[in-house]
PDB file of C-alpha atoms in Angstrom:
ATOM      1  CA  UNK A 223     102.628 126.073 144.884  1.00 85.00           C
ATOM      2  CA  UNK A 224     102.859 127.242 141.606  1.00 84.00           C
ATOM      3  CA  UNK A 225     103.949 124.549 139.132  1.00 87.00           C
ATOM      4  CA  UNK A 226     105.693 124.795 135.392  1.00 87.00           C
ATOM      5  CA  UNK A 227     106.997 121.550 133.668  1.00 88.00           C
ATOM      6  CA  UNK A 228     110.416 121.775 132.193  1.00 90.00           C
ATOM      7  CA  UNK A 229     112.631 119.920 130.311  1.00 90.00           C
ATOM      8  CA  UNK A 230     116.465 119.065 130.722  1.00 88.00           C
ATOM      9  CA  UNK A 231     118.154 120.859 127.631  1.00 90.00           C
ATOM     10  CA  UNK A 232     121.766 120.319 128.715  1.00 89.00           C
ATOM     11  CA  UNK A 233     124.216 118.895 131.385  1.00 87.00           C
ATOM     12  CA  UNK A 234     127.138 120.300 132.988  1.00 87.00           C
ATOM     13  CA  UNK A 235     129.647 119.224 135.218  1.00 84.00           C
ATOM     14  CA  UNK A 236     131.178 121.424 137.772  1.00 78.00           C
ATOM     15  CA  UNK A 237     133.923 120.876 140.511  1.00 78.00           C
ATOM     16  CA  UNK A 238     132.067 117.354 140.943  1.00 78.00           C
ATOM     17  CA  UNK A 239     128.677 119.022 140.708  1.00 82.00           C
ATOM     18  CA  UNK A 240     125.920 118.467 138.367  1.00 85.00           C
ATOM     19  CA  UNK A 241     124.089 121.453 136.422  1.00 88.00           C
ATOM     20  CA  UNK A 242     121.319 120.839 134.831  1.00 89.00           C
ATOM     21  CA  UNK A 243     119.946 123.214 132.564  1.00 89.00           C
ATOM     22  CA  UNK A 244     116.043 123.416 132.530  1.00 91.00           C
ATOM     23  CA  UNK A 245     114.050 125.036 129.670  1.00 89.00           C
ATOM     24  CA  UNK A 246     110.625 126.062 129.981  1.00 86.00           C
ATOM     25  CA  UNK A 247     107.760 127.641 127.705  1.00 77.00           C
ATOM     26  CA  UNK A 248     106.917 130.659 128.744  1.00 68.00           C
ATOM     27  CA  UNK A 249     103.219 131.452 128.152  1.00 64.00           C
ATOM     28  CA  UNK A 250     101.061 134.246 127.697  1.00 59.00           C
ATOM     29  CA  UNK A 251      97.791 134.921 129.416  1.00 61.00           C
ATOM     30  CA  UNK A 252      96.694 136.269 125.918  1.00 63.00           C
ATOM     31  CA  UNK A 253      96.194 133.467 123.842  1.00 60.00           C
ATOM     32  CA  UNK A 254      92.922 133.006 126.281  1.00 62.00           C
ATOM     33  CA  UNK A 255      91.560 136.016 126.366  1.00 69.00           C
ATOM     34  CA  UNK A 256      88.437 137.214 125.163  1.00 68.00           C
ATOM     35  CA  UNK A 257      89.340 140.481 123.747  1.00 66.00           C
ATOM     36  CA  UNK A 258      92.567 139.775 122.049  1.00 63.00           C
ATOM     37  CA  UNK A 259      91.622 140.517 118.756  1.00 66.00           C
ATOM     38  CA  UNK A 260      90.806 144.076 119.909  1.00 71.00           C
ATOM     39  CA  UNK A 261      94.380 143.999 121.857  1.00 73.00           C
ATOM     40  CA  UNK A 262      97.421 145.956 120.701  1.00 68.00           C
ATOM     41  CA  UNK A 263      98.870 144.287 124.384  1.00 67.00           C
ATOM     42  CA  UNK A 264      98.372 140.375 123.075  1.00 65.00           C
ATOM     43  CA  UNK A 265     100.084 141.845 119.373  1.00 65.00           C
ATOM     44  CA  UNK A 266     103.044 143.076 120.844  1.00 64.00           C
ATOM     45  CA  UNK A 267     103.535 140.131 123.163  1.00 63.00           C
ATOM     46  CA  UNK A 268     103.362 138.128 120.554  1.00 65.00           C
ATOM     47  CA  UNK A 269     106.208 139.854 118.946  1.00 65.00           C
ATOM     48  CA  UNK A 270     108.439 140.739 121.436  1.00 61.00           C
ATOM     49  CA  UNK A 271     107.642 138.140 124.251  1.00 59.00           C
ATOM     50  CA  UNK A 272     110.754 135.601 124.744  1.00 60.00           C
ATOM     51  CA  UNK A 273     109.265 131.915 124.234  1.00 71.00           C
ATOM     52  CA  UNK A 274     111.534 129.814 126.464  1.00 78.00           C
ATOM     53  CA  UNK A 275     113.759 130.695 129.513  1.00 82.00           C
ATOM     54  CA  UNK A 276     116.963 128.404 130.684  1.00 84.00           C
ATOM     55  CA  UNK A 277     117.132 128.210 134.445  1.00 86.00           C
ATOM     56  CA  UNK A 278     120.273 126.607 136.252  1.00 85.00           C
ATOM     57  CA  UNK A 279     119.713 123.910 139.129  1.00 86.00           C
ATOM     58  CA  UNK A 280     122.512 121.805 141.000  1.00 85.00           C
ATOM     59  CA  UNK A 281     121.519 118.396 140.947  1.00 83.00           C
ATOM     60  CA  UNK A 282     122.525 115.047 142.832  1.00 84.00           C
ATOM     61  CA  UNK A 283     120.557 112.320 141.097  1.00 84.00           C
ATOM     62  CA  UNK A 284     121.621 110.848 137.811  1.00 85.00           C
ATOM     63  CA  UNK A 285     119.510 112.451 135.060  1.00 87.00           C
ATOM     64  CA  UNK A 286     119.458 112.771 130.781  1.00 87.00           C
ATOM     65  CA  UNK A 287     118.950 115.707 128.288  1.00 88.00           C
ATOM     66  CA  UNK A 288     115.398 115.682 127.019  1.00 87.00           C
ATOM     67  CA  UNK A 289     113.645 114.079 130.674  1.00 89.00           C
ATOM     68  CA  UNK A 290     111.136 116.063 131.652  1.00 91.00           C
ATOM     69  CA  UNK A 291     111.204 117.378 135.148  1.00 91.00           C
ATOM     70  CA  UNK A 292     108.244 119.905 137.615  1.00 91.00           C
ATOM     71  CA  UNK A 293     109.563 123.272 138.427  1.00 90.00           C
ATOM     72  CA  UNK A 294     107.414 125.336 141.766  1.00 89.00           C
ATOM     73  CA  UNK A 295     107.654 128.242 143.134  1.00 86.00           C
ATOM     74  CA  UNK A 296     105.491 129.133 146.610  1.00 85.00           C
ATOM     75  CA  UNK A 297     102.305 131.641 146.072  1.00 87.00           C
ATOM     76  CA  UNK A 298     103.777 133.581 148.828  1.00 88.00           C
ATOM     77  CA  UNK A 299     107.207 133.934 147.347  1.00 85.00           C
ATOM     78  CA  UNK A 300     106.102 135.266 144.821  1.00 84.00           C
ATOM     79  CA  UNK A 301     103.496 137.480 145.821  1.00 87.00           C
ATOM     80  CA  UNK A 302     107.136 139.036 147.734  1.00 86.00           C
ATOM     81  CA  UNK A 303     109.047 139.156 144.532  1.00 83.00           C
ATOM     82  CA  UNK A 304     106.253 141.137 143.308  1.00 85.00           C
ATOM     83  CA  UNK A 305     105.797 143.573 145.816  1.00 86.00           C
ATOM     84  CA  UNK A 306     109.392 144.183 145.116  1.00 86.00           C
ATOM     85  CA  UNK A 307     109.204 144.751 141.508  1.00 86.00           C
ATOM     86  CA  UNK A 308     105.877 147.025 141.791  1.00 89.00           C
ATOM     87  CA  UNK A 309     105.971 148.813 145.311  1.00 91.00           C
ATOM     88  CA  UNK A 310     109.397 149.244 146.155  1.00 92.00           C
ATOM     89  CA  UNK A 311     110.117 151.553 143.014  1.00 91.00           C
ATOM     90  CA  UNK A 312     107.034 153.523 143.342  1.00 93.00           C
ATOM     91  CA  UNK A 313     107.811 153.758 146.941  1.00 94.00           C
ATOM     92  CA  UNK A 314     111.207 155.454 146.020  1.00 93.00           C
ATOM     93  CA  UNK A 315     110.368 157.365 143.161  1.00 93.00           C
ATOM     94  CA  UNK A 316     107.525 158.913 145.418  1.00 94.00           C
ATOM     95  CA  UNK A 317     110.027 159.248 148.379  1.00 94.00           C
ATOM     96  CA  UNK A 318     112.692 160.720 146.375  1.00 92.00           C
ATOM     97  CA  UNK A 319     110.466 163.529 144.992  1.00 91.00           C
ATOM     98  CA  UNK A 320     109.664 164.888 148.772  1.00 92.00           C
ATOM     99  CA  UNK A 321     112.987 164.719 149.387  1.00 90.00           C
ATOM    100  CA  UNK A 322     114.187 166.075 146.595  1.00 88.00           C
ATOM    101  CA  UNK A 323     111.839 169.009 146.694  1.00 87.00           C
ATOM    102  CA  UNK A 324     112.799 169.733 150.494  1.00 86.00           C
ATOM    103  CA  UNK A 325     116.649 169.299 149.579  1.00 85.00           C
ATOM    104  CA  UNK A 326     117.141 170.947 146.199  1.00 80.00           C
ATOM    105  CA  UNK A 327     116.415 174.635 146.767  1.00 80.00           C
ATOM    106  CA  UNK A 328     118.749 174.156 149.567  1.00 82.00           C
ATOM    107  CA  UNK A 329     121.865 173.285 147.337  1.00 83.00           C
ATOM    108  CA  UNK A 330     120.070 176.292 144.536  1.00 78.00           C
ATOM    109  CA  UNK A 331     118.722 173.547 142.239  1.00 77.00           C
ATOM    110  CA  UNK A 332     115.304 174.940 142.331  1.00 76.00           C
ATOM    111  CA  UNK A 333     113.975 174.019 138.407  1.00 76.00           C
ATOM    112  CA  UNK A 334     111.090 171.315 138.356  1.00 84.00           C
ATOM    113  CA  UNK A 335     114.458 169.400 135.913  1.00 85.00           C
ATOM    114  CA  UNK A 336     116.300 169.127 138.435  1.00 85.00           C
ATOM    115  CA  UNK A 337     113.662 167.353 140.986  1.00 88.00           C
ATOM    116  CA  UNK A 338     112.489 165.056 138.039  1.00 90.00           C
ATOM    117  CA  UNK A 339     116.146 163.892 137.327  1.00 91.00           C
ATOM    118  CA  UNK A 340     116.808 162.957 140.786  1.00 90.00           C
ATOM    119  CA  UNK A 341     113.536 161.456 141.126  1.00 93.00           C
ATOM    120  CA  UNK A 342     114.270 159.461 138.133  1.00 93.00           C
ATOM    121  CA  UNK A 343     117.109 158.211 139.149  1.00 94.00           C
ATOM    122  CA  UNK A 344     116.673 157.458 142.303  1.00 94.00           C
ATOM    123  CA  UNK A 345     113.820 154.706 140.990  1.00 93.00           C
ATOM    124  CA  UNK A 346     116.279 153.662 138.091  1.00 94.00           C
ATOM    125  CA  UNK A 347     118.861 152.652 141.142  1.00 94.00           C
ATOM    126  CA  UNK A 348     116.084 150.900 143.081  1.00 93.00           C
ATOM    127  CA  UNK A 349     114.767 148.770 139.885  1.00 91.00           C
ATOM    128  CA  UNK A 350     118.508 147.762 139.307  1.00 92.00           C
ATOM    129  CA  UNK A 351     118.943 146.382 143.313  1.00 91.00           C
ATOM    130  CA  UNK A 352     115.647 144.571 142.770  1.00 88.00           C
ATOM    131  CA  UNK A 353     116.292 142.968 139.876  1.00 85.00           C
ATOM    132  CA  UNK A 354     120.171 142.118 141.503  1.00 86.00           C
ATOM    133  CA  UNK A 355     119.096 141.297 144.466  1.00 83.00           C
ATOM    134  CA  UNK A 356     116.162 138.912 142.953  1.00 79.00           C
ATOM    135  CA  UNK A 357     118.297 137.230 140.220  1.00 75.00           C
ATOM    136  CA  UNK A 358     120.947 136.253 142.765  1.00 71.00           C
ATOM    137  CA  UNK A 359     121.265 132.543 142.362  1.00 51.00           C
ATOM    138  CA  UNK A 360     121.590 131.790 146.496  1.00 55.00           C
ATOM    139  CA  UNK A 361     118.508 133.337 146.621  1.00 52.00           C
ATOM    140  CA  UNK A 362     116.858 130.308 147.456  1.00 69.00           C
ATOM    141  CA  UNK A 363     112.945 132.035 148.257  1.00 74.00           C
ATOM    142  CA  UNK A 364     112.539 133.711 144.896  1.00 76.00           C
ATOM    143  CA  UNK A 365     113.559 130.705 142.776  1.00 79.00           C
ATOM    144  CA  UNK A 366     111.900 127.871 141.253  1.00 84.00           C
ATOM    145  CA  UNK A 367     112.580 124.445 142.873  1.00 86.00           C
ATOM    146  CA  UNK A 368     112.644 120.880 141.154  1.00 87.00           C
ATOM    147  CA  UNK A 369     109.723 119.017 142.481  1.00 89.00           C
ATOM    148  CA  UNK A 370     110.116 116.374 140.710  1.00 90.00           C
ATOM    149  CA  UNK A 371     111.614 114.353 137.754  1.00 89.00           C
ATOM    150  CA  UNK A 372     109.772 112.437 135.501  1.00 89.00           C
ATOM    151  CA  UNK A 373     111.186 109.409 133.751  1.00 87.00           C
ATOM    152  CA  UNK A 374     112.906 109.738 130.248  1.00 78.00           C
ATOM    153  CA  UNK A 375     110.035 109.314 127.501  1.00 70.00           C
ATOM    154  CA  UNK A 376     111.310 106.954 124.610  1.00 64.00           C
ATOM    155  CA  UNK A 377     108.725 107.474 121.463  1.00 57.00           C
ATOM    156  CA  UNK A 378     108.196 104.678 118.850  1.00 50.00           C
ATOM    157  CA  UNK A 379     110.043 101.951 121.009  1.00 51.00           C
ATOM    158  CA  UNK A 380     108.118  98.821 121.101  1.00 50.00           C
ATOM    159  CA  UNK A 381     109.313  96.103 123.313  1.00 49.00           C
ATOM    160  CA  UNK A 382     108.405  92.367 122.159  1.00 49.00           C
ATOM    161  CA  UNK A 383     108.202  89.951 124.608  1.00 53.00           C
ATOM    162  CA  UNK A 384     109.734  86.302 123.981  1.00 48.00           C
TER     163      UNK A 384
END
């Protein structure tokens, strides 16, 4: 399992259901690398990488903005998500250019342009029902999961006893 800690930025009530809305650091594998100063990779993350991400969870116990609360996702889940992302576009891209090179001439498209178009789009369509079908909220495998929810930190509260 594959753990992140989060923290509760905001709470919303829906139709008698409570959404909480978890915001988490996102980190780059650069900062610890040994050849980032030689890098133009760890430079442009650096620039252009988003810092946090908000993720939505339903929730049935009683919780408050700022409690801190352990996110997981299963190894194998996303090893999946993965394979999706990666292989299944190559996969079409390089199935769409044989078939587009053994159904083309038939129709008189016979230009190299023509292949390369169709090959293009035919991976541009399969990246945008990857990334549908993997950001669909009911898709229960390929999301994060609370874990667990730590209790509310209270800083510079000293209690006296009498």
């Amino acid at each position: 399992m594959i753990e992140e800690i989060g923290v509760i930025c905001a709470i919303e009530h829906h139709n008698s259901q409570q959404v909480v809305l978890v915001e988490t650091q996102i980190k780059s594998t650069c900062g610890s690398c040994e050849a980032q100063s030689n890098c133009g990779t760890g430079a442009i993350a650096k620039i252009f990488a988003r810092k946090r991400e908000i993720l939505r969870f339903r929730l049935n116990e009683m919780v408050e903005v700022g409690q801190k609360v352990s996110l997981g996702i299963p190894e194998e889940n996303l090893l999946k998500a993965s394979a999706l992302v990666y292989c299944l576009p190559l996969l079409a891209l390089v199935l769409s250019a044989l078939v587009g090179q053994s159904i083309l001439p038939l129709i008189g498209l016979i230009v190299e342009g023509w292949l390369i178009l169709f090959s293009a789009f035919s991976t541009y369509f399969t990246f945008r029902f990857v990334r549908r079908f993997l950001s669909r909220s009911d898709q229960g495998d390929f999301y994060p999961r609370i874990l667990r929810i730590f209790p509310l930190e209270i800083d510079n509260i000293q209690v006296k006893q009498v």
